[in-house]
mmCIF file with all atom_site columns, C-alpha atoms in Angstrom:
data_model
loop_
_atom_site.group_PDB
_atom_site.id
_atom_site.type_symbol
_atom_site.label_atom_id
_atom_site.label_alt_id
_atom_site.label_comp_id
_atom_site.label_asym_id
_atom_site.label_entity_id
_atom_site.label_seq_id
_atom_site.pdbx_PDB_ins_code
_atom_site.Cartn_x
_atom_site.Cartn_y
_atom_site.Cartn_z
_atom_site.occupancy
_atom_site.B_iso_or_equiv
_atom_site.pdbx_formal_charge
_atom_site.auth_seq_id
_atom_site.auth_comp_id
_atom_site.auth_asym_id
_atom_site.auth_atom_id
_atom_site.pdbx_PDB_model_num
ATOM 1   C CA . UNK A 1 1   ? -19.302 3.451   -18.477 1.00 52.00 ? 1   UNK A CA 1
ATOM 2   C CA . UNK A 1 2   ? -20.529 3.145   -14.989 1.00 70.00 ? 2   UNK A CA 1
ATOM 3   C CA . UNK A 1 3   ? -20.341 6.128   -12.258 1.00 66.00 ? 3   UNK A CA 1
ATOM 4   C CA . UNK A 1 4   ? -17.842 4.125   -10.364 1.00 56.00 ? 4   UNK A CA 1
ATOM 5   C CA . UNK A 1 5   ? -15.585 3.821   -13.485 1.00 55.00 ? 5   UNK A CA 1
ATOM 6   C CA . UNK A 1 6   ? -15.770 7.404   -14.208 1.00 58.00 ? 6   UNK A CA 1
ATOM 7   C CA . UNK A 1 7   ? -15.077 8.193   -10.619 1.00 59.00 ? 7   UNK A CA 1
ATOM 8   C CA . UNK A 1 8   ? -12.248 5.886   -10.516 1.00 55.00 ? 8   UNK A CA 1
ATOM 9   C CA . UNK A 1 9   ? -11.003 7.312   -13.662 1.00 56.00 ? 9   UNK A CA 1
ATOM 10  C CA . UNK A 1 10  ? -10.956 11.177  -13.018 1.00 54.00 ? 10  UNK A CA 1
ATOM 11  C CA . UNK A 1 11  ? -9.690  10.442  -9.748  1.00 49.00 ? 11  UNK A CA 1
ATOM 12  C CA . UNK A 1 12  ? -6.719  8.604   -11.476 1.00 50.00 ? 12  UNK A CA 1
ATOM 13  C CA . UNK A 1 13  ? -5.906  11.281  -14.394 1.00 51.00 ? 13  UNK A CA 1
ATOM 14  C CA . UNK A 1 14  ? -5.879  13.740  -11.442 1.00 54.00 ? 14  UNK A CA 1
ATOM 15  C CA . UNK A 1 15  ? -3.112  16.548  -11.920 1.00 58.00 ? 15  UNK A CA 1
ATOM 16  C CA . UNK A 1 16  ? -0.709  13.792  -13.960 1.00 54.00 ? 16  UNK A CA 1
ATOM 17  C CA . UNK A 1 17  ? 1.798   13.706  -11.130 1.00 57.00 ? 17  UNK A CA 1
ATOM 18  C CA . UNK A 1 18  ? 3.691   10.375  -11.038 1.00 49.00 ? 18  UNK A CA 1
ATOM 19  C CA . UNK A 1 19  ? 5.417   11.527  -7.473  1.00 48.00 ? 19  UNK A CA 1
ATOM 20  C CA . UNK A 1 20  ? 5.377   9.169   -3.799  1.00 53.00 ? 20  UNK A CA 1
ATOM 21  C CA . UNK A 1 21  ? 2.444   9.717   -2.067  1.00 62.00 ? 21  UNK A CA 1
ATOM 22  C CA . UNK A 1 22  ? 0.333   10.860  -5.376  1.00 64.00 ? 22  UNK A CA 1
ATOM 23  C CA . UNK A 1 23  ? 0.592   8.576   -8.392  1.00 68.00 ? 23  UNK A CA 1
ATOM 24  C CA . UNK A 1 24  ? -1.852  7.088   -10.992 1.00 73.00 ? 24  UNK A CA 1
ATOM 25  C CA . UNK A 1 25  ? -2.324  3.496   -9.370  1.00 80.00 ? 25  UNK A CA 1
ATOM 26  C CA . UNK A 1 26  ? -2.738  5.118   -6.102  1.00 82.00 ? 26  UNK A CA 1
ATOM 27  C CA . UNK A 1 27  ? -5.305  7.709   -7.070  1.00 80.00 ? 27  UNK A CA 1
ATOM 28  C CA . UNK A 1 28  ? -7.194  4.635   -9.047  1.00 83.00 ? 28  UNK A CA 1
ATOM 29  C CA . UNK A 1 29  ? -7.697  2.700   -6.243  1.00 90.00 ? 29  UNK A CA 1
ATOM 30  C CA . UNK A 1 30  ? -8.253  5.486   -4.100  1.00 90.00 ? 30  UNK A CA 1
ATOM 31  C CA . UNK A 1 31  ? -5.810  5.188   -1.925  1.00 93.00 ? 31  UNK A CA 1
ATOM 32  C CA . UNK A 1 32  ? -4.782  8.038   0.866   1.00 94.00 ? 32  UNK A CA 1
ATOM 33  C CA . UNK A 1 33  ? -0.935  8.452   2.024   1.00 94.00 ? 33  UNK A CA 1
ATOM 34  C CA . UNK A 1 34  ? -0.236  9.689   5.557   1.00 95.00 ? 34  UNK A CA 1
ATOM 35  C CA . UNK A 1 35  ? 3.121   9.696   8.012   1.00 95.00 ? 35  UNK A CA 1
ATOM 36  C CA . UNK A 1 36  ? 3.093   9.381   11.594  1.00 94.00 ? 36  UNK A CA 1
ATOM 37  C CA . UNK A 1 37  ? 7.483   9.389   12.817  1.00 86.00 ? 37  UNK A CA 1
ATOM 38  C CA . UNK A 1 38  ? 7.679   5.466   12.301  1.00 92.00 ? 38  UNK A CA 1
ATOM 39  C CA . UNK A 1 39  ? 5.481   4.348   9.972   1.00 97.00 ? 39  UNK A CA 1
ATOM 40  C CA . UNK A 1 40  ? 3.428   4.887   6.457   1.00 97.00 ? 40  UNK A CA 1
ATOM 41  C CA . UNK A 1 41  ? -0.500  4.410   6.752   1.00 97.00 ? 41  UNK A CA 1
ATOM 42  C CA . UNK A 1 42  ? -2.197  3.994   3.787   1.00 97.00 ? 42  UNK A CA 1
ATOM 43  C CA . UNK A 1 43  ? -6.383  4.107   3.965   1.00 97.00 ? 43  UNK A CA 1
ATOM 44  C CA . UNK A 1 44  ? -8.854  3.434   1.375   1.00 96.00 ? 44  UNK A CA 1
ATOM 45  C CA . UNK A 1 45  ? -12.200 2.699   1.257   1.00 96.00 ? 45  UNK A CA 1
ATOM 46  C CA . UNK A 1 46  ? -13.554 -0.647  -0.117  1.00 96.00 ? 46  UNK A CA 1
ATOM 47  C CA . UNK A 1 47  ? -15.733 -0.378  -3.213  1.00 92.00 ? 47  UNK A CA 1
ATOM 48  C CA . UNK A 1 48  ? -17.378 -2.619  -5.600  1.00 90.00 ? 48  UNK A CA 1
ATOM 49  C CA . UNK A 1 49  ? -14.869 -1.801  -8.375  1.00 87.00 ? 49  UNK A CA 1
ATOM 50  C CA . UNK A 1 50  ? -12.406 -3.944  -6.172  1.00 91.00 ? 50  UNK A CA 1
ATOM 51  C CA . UNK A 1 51  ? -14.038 -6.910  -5.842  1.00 93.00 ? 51  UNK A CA 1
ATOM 52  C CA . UNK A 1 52  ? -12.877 -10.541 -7.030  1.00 93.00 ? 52  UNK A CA 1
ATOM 53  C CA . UNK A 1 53  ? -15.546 -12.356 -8.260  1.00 93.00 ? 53  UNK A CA 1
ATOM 54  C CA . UNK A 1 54  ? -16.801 -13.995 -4.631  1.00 93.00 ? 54  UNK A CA 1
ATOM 55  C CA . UNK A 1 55  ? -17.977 -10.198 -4.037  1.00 94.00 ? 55  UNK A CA 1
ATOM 56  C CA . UNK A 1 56  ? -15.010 -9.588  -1.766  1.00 95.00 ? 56  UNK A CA 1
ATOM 57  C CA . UNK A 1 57  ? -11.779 -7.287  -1.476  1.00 96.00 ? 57  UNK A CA 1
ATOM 58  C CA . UNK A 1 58  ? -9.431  -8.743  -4.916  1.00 96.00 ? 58  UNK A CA 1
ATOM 59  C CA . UNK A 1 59  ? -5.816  -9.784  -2.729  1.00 95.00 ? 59  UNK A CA 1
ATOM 60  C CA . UNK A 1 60  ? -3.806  -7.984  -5.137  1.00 95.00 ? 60  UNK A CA 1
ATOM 61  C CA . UNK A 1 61  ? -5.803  -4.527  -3.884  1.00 96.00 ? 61  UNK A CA 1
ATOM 62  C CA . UNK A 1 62  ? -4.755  -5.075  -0.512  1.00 97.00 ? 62  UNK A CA 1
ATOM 63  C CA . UNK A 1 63  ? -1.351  -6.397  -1.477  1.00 97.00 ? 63  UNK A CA 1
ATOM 64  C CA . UNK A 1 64  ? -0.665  -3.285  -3.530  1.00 96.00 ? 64  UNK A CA 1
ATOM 65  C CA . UNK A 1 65  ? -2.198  -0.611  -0.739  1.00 97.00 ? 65  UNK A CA 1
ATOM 66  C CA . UNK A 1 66  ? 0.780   -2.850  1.646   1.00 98.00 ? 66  UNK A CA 1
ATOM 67  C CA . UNK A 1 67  ? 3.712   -2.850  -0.932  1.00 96.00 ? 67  UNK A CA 1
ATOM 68  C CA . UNK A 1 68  ? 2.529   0.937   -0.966  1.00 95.00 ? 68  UNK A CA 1
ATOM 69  C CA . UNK A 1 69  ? 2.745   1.456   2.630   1.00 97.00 ? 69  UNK A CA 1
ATOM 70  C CA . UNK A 1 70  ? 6.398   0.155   3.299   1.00 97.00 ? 70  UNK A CA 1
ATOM 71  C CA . UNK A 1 71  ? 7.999   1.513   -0.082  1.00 94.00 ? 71  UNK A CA 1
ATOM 72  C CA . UNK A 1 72  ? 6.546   4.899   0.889   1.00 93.00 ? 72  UNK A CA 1
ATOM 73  C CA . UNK A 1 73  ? 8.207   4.460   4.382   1.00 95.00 ? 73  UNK A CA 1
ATOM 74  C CA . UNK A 1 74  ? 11.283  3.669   2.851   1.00 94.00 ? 74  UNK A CA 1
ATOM 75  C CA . UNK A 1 75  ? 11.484  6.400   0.423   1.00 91.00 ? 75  UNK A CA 1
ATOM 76  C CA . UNK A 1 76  ? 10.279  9.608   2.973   1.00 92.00 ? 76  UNK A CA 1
ATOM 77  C CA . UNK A 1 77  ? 13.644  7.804   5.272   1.00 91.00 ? 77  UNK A CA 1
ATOM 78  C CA . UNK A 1 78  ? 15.998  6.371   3.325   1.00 89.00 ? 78  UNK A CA 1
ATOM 79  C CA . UNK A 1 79  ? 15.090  7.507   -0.330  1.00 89.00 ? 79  UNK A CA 1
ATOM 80  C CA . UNK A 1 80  ? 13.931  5.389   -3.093  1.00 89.00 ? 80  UNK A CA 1
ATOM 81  C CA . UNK A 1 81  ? 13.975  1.459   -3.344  1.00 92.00 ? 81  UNK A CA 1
ATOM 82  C CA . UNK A 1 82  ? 12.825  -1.518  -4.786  1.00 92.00 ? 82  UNK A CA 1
ATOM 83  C CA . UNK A 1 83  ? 10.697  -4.450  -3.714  1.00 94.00 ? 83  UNK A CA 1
ATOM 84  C CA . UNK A 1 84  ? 12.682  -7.564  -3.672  1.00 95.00 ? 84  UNK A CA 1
ATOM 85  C CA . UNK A 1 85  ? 10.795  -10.043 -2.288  1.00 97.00 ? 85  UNK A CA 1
ATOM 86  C CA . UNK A 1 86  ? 7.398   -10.074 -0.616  1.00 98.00 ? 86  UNK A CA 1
ATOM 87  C CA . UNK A 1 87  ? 5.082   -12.666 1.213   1.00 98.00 ? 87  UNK A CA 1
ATOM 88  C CA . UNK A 1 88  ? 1.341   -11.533 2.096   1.00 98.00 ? 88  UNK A CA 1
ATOM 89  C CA . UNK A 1 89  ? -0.988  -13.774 4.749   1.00 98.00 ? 89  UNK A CA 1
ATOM 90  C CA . UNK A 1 90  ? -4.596  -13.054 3.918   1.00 98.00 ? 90  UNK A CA 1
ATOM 91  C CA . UNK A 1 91  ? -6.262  -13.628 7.636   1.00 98.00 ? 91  UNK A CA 1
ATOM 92  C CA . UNK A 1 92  ? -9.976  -12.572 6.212   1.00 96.00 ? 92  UNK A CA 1
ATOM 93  C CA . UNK A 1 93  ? -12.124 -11.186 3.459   1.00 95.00 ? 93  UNK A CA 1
ATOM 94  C CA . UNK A 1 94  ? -13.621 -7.694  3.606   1.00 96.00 ? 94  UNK A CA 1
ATOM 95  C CA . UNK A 1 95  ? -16.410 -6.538  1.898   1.00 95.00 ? 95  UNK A CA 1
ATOM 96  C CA . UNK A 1 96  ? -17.333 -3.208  2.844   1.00 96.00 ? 96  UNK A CA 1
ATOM 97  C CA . UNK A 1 97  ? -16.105 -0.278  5.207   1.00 97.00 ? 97  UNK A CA 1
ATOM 98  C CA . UNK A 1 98  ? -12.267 1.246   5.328   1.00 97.00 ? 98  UNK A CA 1
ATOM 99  C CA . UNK A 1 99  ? -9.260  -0.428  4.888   1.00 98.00 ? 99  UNK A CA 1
ATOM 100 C CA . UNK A 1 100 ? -6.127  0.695   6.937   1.00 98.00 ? 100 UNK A CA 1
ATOM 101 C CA . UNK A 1 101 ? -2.173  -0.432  6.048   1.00 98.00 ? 101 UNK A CA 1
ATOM 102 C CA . UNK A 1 102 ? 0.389   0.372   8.149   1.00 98.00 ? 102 UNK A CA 1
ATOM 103 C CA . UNK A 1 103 ? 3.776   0.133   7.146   1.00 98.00 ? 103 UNK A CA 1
ATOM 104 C CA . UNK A 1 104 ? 6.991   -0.030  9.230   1.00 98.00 ? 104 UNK A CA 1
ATOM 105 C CA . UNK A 1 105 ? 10.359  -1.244  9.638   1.00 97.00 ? 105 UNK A CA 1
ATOM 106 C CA . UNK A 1 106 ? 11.445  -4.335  11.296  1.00 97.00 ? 106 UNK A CA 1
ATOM 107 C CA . UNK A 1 107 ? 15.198  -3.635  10.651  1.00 95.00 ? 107 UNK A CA 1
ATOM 108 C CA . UNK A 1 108 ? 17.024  -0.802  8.442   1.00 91.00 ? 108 UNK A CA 1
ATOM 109 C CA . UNK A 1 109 ? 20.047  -1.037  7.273   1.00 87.00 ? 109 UNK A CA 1
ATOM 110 C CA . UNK A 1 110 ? 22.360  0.625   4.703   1.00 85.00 ? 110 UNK A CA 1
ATOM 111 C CA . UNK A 1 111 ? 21.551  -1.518  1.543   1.00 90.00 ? 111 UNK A CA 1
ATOM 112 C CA . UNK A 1 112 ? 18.980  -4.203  2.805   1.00 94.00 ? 112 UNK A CA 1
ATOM 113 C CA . UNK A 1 113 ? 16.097  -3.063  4.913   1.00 95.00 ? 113 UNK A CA 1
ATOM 114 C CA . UNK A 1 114 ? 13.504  -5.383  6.183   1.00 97.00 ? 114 UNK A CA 1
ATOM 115 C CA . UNK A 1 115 ? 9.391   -4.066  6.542   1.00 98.00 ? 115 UNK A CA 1
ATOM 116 C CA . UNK A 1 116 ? 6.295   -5.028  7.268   1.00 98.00 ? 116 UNK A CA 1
ATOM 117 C CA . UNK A 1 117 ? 2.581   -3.466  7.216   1.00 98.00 ? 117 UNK A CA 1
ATOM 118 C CA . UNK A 1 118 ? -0.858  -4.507  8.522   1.00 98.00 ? 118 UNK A CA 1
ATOM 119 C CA . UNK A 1 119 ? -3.786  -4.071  6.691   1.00 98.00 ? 119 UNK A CA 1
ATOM 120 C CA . UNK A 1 120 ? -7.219  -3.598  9.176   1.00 98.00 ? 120 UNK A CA 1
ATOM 121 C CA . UNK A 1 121 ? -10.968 -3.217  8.849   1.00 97.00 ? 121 UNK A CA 1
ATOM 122 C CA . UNK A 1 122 ? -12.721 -0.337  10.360  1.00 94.00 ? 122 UNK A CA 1
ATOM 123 C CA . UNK A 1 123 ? -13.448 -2.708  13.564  1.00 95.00 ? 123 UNK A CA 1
ATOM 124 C CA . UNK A 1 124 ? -9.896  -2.865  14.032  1.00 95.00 ? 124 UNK A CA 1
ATOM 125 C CA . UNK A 1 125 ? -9.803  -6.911  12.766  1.00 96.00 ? 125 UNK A CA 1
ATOM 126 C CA . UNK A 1 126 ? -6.137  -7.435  10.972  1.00 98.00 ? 126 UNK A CA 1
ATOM 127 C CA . UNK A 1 127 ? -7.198  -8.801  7.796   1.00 98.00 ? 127 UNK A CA 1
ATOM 128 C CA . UNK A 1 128 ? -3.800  -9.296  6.090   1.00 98.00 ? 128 UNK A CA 1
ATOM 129 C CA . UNK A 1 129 ? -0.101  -8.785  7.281   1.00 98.00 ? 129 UNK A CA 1
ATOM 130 C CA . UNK A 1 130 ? 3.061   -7.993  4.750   1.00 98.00 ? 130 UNK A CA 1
ATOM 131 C CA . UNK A 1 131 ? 6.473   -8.166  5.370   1.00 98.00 ? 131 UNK A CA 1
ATOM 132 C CA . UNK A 1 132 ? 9.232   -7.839  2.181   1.00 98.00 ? 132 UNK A CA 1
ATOM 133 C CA . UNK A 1 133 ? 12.981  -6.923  1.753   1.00 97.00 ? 133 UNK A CA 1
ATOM 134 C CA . UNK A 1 134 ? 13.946  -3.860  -0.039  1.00 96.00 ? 134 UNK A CA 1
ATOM 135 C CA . UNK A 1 135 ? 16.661  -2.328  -1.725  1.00 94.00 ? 135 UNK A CA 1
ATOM 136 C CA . UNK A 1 136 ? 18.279  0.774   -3.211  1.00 77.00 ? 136 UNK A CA 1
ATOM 137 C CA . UNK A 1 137 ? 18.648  1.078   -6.322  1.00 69.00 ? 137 UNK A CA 1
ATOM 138 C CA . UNK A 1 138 ? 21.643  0.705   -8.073  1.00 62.00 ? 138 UNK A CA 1
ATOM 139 C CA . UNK A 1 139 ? 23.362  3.908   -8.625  1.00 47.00 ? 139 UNK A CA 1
ATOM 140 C CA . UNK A 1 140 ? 25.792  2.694   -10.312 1.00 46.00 ? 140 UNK A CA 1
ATOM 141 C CA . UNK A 1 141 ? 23.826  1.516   -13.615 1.00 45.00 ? 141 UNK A CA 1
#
């Protein structure tokens, strides 16, 4: 097993918590959770262990740290909710540095809400931009 693997994987195990903000696919990939009033910012820094095979940031990395940024959003406002749809523009491929998602709303309401995020490199380049629907749960089974 290489370094990075074992890294990854301790990271991951952590202290078992499945809760927003810490859970296992978000301590695998590294990923850091922070709030600012209006919007969800998750960082991470770009690794090997995250490449595709052209030696680049894998999409589905950056798609998850973006689905991450405006479910988190969602839940610290509104509570919980669930993905329904989601469309991801790649603008350009990063291969080293920090990645930064920010997640916010472009309309709330009571059982449909409507977000986007922005992932960036460190030199402030938008590499990728997210926007999805979300919704509640059902509470009533």
């Amino acid at each position: 097993m290489t370094q990075l693997a074992r890294l990854m994987g301790e990271r991951a195990v952590g202290d078992g918590q499945q809760v927003f903000g810490s859970f296992f696919l978000s301590r695998l990939l590294g990923f850091e959770v922070s709030y600012t009033d209006e919007m969800c910012i998750v960082a991470f820094d770009v690794m090997p262990g995250l490449f595709n095979p052209q030696g680049t940031l894998h999409g589905g990395i950056l798609a998850t740290a973006m689905d991450i940024s405006m479910g988190h959003l969602l839940n610290r406002n509104d509570g919980p909710g669930a993905t329904l749809e989601m469309k991801v523009q790649y603008l350009s491929a990063v291969s080293s540095g920090r990645v930064r998602c920010e997640g916010g709303f472009l309309r709330r309401g009571r059982s449909i809400s409507f977000l986007q995020s922005r992932a960036s490199a460190d030199d402030g380049r938008l590499i990728a931009y997210a926007t999805a629907t979300w919704k509640p749960p059902r509470s009533d089974g």
